[in-house]
Each structure stands twice: as structure tokens, then as C-alpha cells.
Short mmCIF file of C-alpha atoms and ligand atoms in Angstrom, two decimals:
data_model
loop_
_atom_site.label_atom_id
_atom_site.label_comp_id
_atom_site.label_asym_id
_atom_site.label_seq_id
_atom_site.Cartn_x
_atom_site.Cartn_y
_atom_site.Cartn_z
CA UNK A 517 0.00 0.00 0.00
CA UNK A 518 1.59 3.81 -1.13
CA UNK A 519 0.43 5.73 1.75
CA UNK A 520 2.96 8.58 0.27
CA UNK A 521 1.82 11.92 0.06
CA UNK A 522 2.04 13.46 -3.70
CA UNK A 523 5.02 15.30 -5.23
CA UNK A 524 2.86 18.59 -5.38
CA UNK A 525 2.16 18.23 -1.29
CA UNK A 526 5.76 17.34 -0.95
CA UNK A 527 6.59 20.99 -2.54
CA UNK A 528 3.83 22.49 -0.07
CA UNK A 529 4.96 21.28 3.25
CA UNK A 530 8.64 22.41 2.57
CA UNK A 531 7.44 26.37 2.13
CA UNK A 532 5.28 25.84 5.00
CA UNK A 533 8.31 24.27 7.15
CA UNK A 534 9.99 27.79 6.03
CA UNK A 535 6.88 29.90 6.85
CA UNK A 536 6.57 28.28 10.26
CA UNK A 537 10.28 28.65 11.48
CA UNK A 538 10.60 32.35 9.52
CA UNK A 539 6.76 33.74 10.39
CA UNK A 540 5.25 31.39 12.98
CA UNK A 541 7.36 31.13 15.76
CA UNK A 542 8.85 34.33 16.14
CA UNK A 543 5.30 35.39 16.29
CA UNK A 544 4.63 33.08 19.54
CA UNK A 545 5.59 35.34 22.25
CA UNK A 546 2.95 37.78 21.33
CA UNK A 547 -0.10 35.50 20.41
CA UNK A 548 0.44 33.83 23.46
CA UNK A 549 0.25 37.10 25.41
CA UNK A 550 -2.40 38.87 23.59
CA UNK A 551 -4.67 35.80 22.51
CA UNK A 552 -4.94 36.57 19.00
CA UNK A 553 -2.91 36.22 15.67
CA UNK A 554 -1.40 39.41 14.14
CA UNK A 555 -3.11 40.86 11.48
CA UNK A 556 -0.39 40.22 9.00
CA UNK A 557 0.35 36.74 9.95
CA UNK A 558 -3.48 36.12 8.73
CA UNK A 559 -3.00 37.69 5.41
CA UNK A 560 -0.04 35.16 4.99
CA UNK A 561 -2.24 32.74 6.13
CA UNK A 562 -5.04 33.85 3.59
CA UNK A 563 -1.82 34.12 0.86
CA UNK A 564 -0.38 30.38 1.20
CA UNK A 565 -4.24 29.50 0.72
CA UNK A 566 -4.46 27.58 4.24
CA UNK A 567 -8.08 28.07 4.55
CA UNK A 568 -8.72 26.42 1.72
CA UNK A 569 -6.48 23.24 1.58
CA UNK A 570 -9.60 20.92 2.12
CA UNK A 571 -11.92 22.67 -0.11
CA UNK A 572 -12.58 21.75 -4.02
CA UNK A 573 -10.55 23.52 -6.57
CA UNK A 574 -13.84 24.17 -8.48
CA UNK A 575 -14.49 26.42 -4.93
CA UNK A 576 -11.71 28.43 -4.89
CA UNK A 577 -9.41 26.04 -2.57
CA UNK A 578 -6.53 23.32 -3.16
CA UNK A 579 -8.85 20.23 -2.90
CA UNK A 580 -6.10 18.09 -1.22
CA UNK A 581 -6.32 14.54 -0.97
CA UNK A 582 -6.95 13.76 2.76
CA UNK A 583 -3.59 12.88 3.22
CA UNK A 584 -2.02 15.56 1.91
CA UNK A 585 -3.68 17.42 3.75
CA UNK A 586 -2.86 15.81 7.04
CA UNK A 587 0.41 16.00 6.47
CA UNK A 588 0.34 20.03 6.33
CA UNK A 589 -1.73 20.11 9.18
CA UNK A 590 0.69 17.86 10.91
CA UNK A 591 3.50 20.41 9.52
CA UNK A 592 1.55 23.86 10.66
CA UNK A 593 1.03 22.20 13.84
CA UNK A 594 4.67 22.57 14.74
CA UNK A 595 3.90 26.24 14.93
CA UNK A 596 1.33 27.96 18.15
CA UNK A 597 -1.46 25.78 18.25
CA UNK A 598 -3.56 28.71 17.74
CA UNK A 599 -2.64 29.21 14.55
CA UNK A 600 -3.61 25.95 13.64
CA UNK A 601 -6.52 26.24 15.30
CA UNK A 602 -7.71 28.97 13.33
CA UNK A 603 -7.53 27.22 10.11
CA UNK A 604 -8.10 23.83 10.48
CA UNK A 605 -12.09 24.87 11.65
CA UNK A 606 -12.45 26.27 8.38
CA UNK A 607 -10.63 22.88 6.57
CA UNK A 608 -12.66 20.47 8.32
CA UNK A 609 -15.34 20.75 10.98
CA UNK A 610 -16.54 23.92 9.57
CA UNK A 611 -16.73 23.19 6.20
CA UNK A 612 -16.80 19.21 5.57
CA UNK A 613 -20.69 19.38 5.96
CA UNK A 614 -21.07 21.92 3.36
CA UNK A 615 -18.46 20.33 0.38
CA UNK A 616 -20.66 16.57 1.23
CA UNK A 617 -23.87 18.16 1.94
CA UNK A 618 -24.55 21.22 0.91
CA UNK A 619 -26.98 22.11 -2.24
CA UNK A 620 -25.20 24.02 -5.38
CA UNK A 621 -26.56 27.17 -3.91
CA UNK A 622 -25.11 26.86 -0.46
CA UNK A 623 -21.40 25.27 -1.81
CA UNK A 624 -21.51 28.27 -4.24
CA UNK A 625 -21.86 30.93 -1.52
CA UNK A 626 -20.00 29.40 1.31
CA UNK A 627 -17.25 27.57 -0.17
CA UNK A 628 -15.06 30.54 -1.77
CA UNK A 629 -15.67 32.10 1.69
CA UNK A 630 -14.43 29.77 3.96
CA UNK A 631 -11.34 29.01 1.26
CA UNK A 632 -10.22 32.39 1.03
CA UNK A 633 -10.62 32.83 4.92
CA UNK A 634 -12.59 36.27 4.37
CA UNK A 635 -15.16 34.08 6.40
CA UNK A 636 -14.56 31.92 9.48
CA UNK A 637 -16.35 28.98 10.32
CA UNK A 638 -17.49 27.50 13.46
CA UNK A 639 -19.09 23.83 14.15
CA UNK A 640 -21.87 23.81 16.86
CA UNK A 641 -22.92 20.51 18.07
CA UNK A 642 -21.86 20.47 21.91
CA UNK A 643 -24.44 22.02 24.85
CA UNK A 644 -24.11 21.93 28.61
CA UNK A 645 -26.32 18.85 28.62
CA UNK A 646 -24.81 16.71 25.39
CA UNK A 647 -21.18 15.94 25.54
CA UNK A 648 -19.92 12.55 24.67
CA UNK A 649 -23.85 11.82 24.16
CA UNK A 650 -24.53 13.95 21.01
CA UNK A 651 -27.72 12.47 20.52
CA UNK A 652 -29.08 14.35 23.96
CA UNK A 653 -28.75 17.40 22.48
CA UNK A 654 -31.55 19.75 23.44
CA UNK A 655 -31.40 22.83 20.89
CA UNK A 656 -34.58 22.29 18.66
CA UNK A 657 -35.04 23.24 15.31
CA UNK A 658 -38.89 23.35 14.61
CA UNK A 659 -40.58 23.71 10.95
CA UNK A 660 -42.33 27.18 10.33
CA UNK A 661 -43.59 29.27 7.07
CA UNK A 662 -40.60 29.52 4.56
CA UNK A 663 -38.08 27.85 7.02
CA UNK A 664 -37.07 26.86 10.94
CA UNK A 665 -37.12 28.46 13.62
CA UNK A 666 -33.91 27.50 16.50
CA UNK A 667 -33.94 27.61 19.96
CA UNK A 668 -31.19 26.47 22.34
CA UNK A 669 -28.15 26.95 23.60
CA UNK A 670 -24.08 25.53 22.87
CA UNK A 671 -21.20 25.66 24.37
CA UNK A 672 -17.22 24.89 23.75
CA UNK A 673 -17.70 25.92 20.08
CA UNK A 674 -14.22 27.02 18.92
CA UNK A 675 -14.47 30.23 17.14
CA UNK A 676 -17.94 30.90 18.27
CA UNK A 677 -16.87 34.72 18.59
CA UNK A 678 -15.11 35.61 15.48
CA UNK A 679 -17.26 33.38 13.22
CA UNK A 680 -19.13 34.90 10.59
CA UNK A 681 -20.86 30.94 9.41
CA UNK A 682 -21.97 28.03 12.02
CA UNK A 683 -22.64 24.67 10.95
CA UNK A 684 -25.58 24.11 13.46
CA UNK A 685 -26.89 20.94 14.89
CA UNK A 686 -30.65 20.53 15.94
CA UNK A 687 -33.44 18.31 16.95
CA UNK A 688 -36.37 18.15 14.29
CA UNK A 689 -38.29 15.56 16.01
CA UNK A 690 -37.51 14.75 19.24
CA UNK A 691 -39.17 10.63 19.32
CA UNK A 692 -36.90 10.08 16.34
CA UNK A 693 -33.31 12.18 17.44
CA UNK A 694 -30.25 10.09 16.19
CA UNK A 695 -32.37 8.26 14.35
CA UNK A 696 -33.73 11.06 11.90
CA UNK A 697 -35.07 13.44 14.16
CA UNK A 698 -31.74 15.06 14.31
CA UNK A 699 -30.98 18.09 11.25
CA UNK A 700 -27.89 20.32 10.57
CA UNK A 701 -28.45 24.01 9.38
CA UNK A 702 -26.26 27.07 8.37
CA UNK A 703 -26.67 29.90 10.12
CA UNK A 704 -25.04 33.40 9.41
CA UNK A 705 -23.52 35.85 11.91
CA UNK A 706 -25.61 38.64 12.72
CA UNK A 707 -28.77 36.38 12.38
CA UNK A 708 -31.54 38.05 14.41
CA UNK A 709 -31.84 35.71 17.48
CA UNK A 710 -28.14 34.10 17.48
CA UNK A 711 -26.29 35.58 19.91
CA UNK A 712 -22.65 34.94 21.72
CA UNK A 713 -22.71 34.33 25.17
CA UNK A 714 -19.92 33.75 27.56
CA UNK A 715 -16.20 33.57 26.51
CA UNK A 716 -14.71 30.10 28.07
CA UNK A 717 -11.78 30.83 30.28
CA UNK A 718 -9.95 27.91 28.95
CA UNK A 719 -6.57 25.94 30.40
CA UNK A 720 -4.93 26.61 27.22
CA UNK A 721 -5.25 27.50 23.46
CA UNK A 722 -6.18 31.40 24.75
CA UNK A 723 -7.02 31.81 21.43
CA UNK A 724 -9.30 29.08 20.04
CA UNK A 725 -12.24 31.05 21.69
CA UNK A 726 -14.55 28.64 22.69
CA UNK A 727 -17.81 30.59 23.46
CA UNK A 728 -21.46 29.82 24.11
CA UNK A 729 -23.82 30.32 21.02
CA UNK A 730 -27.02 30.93 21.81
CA UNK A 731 -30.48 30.91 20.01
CA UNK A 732 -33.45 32.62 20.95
CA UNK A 733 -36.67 32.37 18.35
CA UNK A 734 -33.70 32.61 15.72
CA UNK A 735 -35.33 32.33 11.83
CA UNK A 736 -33.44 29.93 9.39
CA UNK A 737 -35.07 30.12 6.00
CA UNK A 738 -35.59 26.64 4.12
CA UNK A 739 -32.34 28.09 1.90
CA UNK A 740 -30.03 27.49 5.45
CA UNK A 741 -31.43 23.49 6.00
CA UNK A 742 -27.61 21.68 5.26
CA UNK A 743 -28.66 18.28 3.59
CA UNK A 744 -32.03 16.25 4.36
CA UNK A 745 -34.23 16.73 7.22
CA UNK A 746 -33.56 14.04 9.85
CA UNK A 747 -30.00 13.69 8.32
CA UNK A 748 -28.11 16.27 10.92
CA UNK A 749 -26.58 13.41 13.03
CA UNK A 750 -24.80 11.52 10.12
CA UNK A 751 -23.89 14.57 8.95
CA UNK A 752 -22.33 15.27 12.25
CA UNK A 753 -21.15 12.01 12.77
CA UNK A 754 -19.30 12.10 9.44
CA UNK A 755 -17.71 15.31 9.89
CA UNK A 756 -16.29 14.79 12.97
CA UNK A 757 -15.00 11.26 11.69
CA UNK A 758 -12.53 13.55 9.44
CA UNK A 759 -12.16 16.19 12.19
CA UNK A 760 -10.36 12.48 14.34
CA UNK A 761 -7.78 12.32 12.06
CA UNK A 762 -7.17 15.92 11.81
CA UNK A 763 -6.89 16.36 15.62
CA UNK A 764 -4.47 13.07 15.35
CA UNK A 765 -2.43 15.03 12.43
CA UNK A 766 -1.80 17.91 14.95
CA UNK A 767 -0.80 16.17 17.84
CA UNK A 768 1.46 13.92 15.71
CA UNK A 769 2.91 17.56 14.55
CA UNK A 770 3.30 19.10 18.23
CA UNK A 771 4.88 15.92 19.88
CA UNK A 772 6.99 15.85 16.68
CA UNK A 773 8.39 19.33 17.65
CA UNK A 774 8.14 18.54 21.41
CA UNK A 775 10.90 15.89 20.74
CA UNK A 776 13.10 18.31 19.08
CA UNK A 777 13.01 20.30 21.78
CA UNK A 778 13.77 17.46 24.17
CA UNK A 779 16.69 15.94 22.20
CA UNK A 780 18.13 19.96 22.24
CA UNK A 781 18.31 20.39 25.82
CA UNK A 782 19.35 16.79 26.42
CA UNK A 783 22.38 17.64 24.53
CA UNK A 784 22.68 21.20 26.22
CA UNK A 785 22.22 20.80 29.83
CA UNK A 786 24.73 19.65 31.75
CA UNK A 787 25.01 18.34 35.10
CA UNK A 788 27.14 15.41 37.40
CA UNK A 789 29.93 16.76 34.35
CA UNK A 790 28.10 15.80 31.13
CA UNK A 791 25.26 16.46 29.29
CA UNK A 792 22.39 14.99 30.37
CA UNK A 793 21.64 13.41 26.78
CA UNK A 794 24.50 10.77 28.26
CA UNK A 795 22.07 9.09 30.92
CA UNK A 796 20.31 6.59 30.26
CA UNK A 797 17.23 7.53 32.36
CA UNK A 798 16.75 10.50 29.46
CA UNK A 799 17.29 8.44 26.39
CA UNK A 800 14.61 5.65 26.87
CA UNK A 801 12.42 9.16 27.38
CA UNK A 802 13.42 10.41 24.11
CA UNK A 803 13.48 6.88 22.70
CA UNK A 804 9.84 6.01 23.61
CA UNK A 805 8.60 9.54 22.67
CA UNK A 806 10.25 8.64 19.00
CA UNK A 807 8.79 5.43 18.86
CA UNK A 808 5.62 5.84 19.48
CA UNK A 809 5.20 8.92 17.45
CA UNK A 810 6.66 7.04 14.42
CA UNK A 811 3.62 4.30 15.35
CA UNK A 812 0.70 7.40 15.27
CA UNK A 813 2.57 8.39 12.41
CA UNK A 814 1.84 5.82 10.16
CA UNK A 815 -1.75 5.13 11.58
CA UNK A 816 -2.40 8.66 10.32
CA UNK A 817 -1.36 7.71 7.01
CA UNK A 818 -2.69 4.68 6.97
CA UNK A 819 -6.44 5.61 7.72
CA UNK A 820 -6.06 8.90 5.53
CA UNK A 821 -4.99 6.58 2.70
CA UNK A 822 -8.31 4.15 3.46
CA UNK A 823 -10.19 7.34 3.46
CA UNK A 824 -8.76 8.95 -0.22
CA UNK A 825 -9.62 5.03 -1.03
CA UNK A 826 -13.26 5.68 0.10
CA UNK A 827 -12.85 3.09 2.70
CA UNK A 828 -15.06 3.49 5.63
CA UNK A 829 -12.46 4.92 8.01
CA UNK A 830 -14.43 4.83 11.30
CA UNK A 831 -12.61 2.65 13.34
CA UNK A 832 -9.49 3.34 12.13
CA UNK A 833 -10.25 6.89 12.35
CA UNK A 834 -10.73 6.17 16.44
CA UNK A 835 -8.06 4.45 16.51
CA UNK A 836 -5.69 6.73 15.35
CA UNK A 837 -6.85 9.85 17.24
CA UNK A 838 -6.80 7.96 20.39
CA UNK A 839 -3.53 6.38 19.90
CA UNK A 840 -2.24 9.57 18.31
CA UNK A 841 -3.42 11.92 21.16
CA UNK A 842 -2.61 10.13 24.13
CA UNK A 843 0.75 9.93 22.94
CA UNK A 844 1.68 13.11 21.93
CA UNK A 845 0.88 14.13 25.85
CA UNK A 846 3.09 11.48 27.10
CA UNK A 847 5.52 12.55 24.94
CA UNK A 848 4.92 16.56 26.09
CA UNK A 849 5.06 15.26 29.71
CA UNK A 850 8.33 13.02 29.27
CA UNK A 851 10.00 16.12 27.17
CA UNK A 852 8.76 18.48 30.40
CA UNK A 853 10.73 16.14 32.54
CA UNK A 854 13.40 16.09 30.39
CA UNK A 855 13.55 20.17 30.71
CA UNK A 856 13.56 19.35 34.83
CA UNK A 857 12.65 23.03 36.20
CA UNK A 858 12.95 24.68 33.24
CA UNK A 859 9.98 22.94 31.90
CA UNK A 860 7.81 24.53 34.32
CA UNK A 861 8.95 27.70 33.26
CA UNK A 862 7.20 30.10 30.68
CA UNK A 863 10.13 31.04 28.86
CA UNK A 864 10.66 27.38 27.70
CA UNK A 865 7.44 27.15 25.82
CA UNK A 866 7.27 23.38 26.80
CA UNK A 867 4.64 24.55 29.30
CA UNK A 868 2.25 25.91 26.72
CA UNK A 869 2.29 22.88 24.61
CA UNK A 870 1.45 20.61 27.66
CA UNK A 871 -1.69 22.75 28.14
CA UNK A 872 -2.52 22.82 24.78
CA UNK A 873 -1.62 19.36 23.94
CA UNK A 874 -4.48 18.05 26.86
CA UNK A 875 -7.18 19.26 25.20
CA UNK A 876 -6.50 17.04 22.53
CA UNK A 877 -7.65 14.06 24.41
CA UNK A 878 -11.23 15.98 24.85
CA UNK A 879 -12.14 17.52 21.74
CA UNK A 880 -13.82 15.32 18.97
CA UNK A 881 -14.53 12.63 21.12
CA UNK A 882 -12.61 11.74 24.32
CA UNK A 883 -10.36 8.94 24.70
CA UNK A 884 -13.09 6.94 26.32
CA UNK A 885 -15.62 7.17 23.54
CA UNK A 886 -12.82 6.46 20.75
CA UNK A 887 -12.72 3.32 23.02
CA UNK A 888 -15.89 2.70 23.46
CA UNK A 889 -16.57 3.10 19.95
CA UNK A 890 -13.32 0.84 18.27
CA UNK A 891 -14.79 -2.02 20.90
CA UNK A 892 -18.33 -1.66 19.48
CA UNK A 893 -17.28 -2.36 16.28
CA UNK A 894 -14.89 -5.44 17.45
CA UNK A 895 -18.06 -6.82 19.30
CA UNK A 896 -20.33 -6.41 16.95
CA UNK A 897 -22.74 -9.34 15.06
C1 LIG B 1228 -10.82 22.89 23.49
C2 LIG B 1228 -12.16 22.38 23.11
C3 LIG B 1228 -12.71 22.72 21.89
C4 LIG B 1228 -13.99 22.27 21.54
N1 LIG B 1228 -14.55 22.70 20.36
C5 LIG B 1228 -15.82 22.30 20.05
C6 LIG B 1228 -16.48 22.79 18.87
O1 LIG B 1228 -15.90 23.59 18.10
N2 LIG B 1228 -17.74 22.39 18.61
C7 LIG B 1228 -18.42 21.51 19.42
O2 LIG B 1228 -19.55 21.16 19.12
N3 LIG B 1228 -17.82 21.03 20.56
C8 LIG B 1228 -16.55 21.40 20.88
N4 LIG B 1228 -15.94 20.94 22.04
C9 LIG B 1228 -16.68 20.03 22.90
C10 LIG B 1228 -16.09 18.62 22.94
O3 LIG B 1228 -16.37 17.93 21.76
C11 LIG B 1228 -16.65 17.95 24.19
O4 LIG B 1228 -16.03 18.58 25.32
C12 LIG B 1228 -16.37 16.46 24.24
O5 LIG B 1228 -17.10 15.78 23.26
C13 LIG B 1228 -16.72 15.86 25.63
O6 LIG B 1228 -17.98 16.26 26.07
P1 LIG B 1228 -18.13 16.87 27.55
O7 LIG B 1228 -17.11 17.92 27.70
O8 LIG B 1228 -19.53 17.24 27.74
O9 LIG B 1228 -17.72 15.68 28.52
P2 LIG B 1228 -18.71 14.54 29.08
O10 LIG B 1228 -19.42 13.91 27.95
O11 LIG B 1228 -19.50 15.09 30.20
O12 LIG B 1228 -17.66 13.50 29.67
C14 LIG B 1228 -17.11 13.58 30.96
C15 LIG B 1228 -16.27 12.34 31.18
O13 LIG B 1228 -17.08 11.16 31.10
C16 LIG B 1228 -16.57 10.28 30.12
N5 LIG B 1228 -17.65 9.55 29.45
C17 LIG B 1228 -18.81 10.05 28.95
N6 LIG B 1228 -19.54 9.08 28.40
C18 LIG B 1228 -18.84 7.93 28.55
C19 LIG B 1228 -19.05 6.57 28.18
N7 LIG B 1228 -20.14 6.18 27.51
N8 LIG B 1228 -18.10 5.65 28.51
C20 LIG B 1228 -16.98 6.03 29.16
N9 LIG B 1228 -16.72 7.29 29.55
C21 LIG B 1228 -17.63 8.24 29.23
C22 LIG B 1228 -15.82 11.17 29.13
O14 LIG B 1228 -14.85 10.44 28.41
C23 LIG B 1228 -15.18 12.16 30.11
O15 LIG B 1228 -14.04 11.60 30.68
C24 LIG B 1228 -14.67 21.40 22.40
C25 LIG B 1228 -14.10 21.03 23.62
C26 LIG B 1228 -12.86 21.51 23.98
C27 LIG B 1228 -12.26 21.10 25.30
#
């Protein structure tokens, strides 16, 4: 099996391996401070086309193969995570359900939008009362003249204050919910009714912005219902099936450059008269961290593979962001220890990416219900 990515990706990644170590992490300092990207790091954002990877040519983006795609995630990802936070909503979560769903009109209007990044997406599924159970979700979506009307309230959703489009997830009928009683919409900024309420005070990724979204009477003509009614929970479900190996992508690409970091001050820091890189205590650290990032490495490009195949990635998809995840935070916790006090410190940026980096095992599905869901499919008839 050629799970290689193309020549043309190849090409790609190296310019973006320049524009992280020349742009991207000189910029650090300050995003982490302020919370937000510089204006002109977004225009060379907007300029490399990295809003767009995911999205069709025919739409005004590069239409990369899954796992090309990946692999420049995995590549950005080396950078602040809240740079690749900002893009990747608009590559996957927040635009997936549009480029399989979405009529002509709405891919049309949309799609050049979210490729160009003169519009930022969100993806609004979780509420205070559905987590892990998506199905429980309470925000209804009920049928009126010329469209729906919403009512409800989310929460966590990444972007939730800067987006200008929200890929919305509501109950139609609630005896039916996950099984077609559940629909998706699109719903535009400034929509009478949809407001923004509270701004989480999150352990890391300052600025992800995950915000409440709320919806009072809010008016979605027939035009804003995003494939069938009933359909909202595979569309959900499918989305977020991408959105796993994305997430895996990333934290393959921060434990990646956690390592670095590691093997660096190994070969630095001296102490008892050599450098520390010289015990063995430190090497089977930096030798496990390798090894098992290698192993998530070529899951990822495995299941993307299966995926550009049209294989039904599910499980694998699971797999791989559970595997992936979990070990890019042992490998930021080993590469902490490796920094002794200095990891604990600010200046050494280590810190950040160990908050960041936890999230990982949270968002799109905890560990436990990429578990529970690979051992459903081993036990099933
Ligand atoms: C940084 C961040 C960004 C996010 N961005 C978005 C976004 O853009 N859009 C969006 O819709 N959501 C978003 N979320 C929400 C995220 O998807 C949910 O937090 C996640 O699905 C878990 O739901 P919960 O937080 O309600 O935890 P809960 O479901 O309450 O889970 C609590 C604990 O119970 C465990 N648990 C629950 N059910 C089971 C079970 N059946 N078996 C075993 N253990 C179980 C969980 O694994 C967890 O350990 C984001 C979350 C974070 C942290």
C-alpha cells in the first residue's frame, strides 16, 4: 500500500516548514500574550491558501487529498497551536458538511468564503447537557412558514466569537433524534436571534475562543437546511470522523516538535559533568517519545490513505486519534521532565504545549468514547 503523500504536497509542506520557522514562531511570544494572531500573519495565512487546503478547486481552494492534507496540518502544527486552530475549523469541521452536503446554492456561496478565509467557520454541536452523548442534544429546530425556527443553547464551540458561518446541529423531532429526528443548518452571523454568550476561560489554546452560542426564536429560512431533514446526526457524525484524524495530524505535529526540543536540551544541559543526553534515564524518554510517534505516524497515514480510497475509516479513524493523542501528551510530559525546572517555566514554551496538547484528548470525542466506539465495532454481530 503507497500511503505517500504526492510530489505537489511534498513541494507544499517544505514552504510551509519555512513559513513556520521564519513567520510562525517568532510570532509566539505575542499571540500567546495577547490571545490573538497578528493581522499580518493572517493575510499570509489567507496568501499560502491555508483556509482552503480541504476545499474543491472548483471552490476556490486546493482540494487536497486527505492525506495531503494531514500531512500540512501535521507540519503547521509545529507552529502555536492557535494558529492551527484557526484554520483547520475552516478545513474540516466547519466546512466538511457543506463540500458533502450542501446544495449548489449553499457550496456556491459558502465555499469561496471559507477558502479564502474572508469568512470563518465555526461547528456547533456540543451544549451543557450533550457531551460525549450527542444524541441528547436539546437545541430544537422546529418547521415554520418559509423555514425553521432554532432555539437552544451551545457551548465549547471554537471560534464561536469571530465566526461569521456556524454549521448548526438541531433536533427536528424529538421521538426520532439520532435516528432522523436530528438536522444540521447554516446559520449566518448577525442572524436576528443568534447571539454569543460567555467567553470560556480555557486551560490553554487562549485563542481558540470557545464561546457559548445561543439561540433565541432565531429564523433559518428553508435556503439554510444543510442536507435532508432528519440527516443532521450523520452529517455530524461524518464530519467529525474527518475532524479524528485531523486532531491526530496535529498532535502527531506538536509531539513531533516537542521531541526536538527534548533531544536539544538533552544535549545542552549539563550536570554530574556531562550532558544529560549521556544518561540513560533521558534516552529511553526520548526513545519512547520517537517510537511511538513514528507508530501514530503511520496510523495517520494509513487511515487517511483508506479514506482517499473511500474506505469506511471509522474505526481506524478512532483508533488513530486515540492512539495519536494520548501519545503526543506522554511525549509533552516526558519532554517536560526532560527540561527538569525549566519545563515549568514560561520562557521554555514546553509549558504551553502541555496545556494545549491536553485538550486534545477531549475535543472530537474523548479517549473513552474512541474506546468505546473501536470495541463496538470489534463486538459487533
Ligand atoms: C478545546 C475544546 C474545543 C472544543 N470545540 C468544540 C467545537 O468547536 N464544537 C463543538 O460542538 N464542541 C466542541 N468541544 C466540545 C467537545 O467535543 C466535548 O467537550 C467532548 O465531546 C466531551 O464532552 P463533555 O465535555 O460534555 O464531557 P462529558 O461527555 O461530560 O464527559 C465527561 C467524562 O465522562 C466520560 N464519558 C462520557 N460518556 C462515557 C461513556 N459512555 N463511557 C466512558 N466514559 C464516558 C468522558 O470520556 C469524560 O471523561 C470542544 C471542547 C474543547 C475542550
Amino acid at each position: 500500500m503507497d500511503t505517500r503523500i504526492t510530489q505537489e504536497a511534498r513541494h507544499f509542506i517544505e514552504g510551509l516548514t519555512r513559513f513556520v520557522r521564519d513567520e510562525c514562531i517568532p510570532a509566539e511570544d505575542a499571540i500567546e500574550e495577547t490571545g490573538s494572531l497578528p493581522e499580518p500573519l493572517i493575510a499570509r495565512m489567507k496568501d499560502l491558501g491555508l483556509f482552503g487546503l480541504r476545499i474543491p478547486a472548483a471552490y476556490g481552494g486546493s482540494g487536497m487529498n486527505l492525506l495531503d492534507y494531514c500531512y500540512a496540518l501535521k507540519e503547521l502544527s509545529k507552529s502555536h497551536d492557535d494558529i492551527r486552530a484557526r484554520m483547520s475549523i475552516n478545513n474540516g469541521i466547519g466546512s466538511m458538511a457543506i463540500v458533502n452536503d450542501g446544495t449548489a446554492d449553499q457550496k456556491n456561496h459558502y465555499l469561496p468564503l471559507l477558502a479564502s478565509g474572508a469568512s470563518i467557520a465555526a461547528f456547533a454541536l456540543t451544549e451543557p447537557g450533550a457531551g460525549s452523548d450527542a444524541s441528547a442534544i436539546a437545541t430544537t429546530a422546529i418547521k415554520t412558514a418559509g423555514g425553521w425556527v432554532l432555539n437552544g443553547m451551545k457551548h465549547f464551540i471554537t471560534n464561536a466569537p469571530i465566526a461569521d458561518i456556524f454549521t448548526v446541529i438541531a433536533v427536528t423531532d424529538k421521538e426520532k433524534r439520532a435516528r432522523g429526528g436530528i438536522s444540521a443548518f447554516l446559520v449566518e452571523k448577525g442572524t436576528p436571534g443568534l447571539s454569543i454568550g460567555a467567553l470560556h476561560n480555557t486551560m490553554g489554546g487562549k485563542g481558540w475562543l470557545q464561546a457559548e452560542v445561543i439561540f433565541d426564536d432565531c429564523f433559518i429560512p428553508e435556503t439554510g437546511l444543510l442536507g435532508p431533514v432528519g440527516g443532521g446526526f450523520k452529517i455530524a457524525m461524518k464530519t467529525l470522523n474527518e475532524g479524528r484524524l485531523s486532531a491526530a495530524a496535529s498532535a502527531i505535529g506538536i509531539g513531533e516538535r516537542l521531541l526536538s526540543m527534548g533531544i536539544g536540551y538533552a544535549k545542552l544541559r549539563t550536570q554530574f559533568g556531562k550532558p544529560i543526553a549521556e544518561f540513560e534515564a533521558i534516552q529511553w524518554m526520548l526513545a519512547d517519545s520517537a517510537t511511538e510517534l513514528f507508530a501514530a505516524d503511520r496510523m495517520l497515514a494509513d487511515t487517511a490513505f483508506r479514506f482517499d480510497c473511500g474506505e469506511d475509516i471509522r474505526t481506524h479513524s478512532s483508533m488513530t486519534k486515540l492512539f495519536a493523542t494520548e501519545a503526543a501528551f506522554r511525549v509533552a510530559d516526558r519532554v517536560l521532565q526532560v527540561h527538569g525546572g525549566m519545563g515549568f517555566m514560561r520562557e521554555t514554551k514546553v509549558e504551553r504545549m502541555f496545556r494545549d496538547i491536553r485538550a486534545y484528548r477531549i475535543f472530537e470525542g474523548t479517549s473513552e468514547i474512541q474506546r468505546f466506539m473501536i470495541a463496538r465495532d470489534l463486538l459487533k454481530d
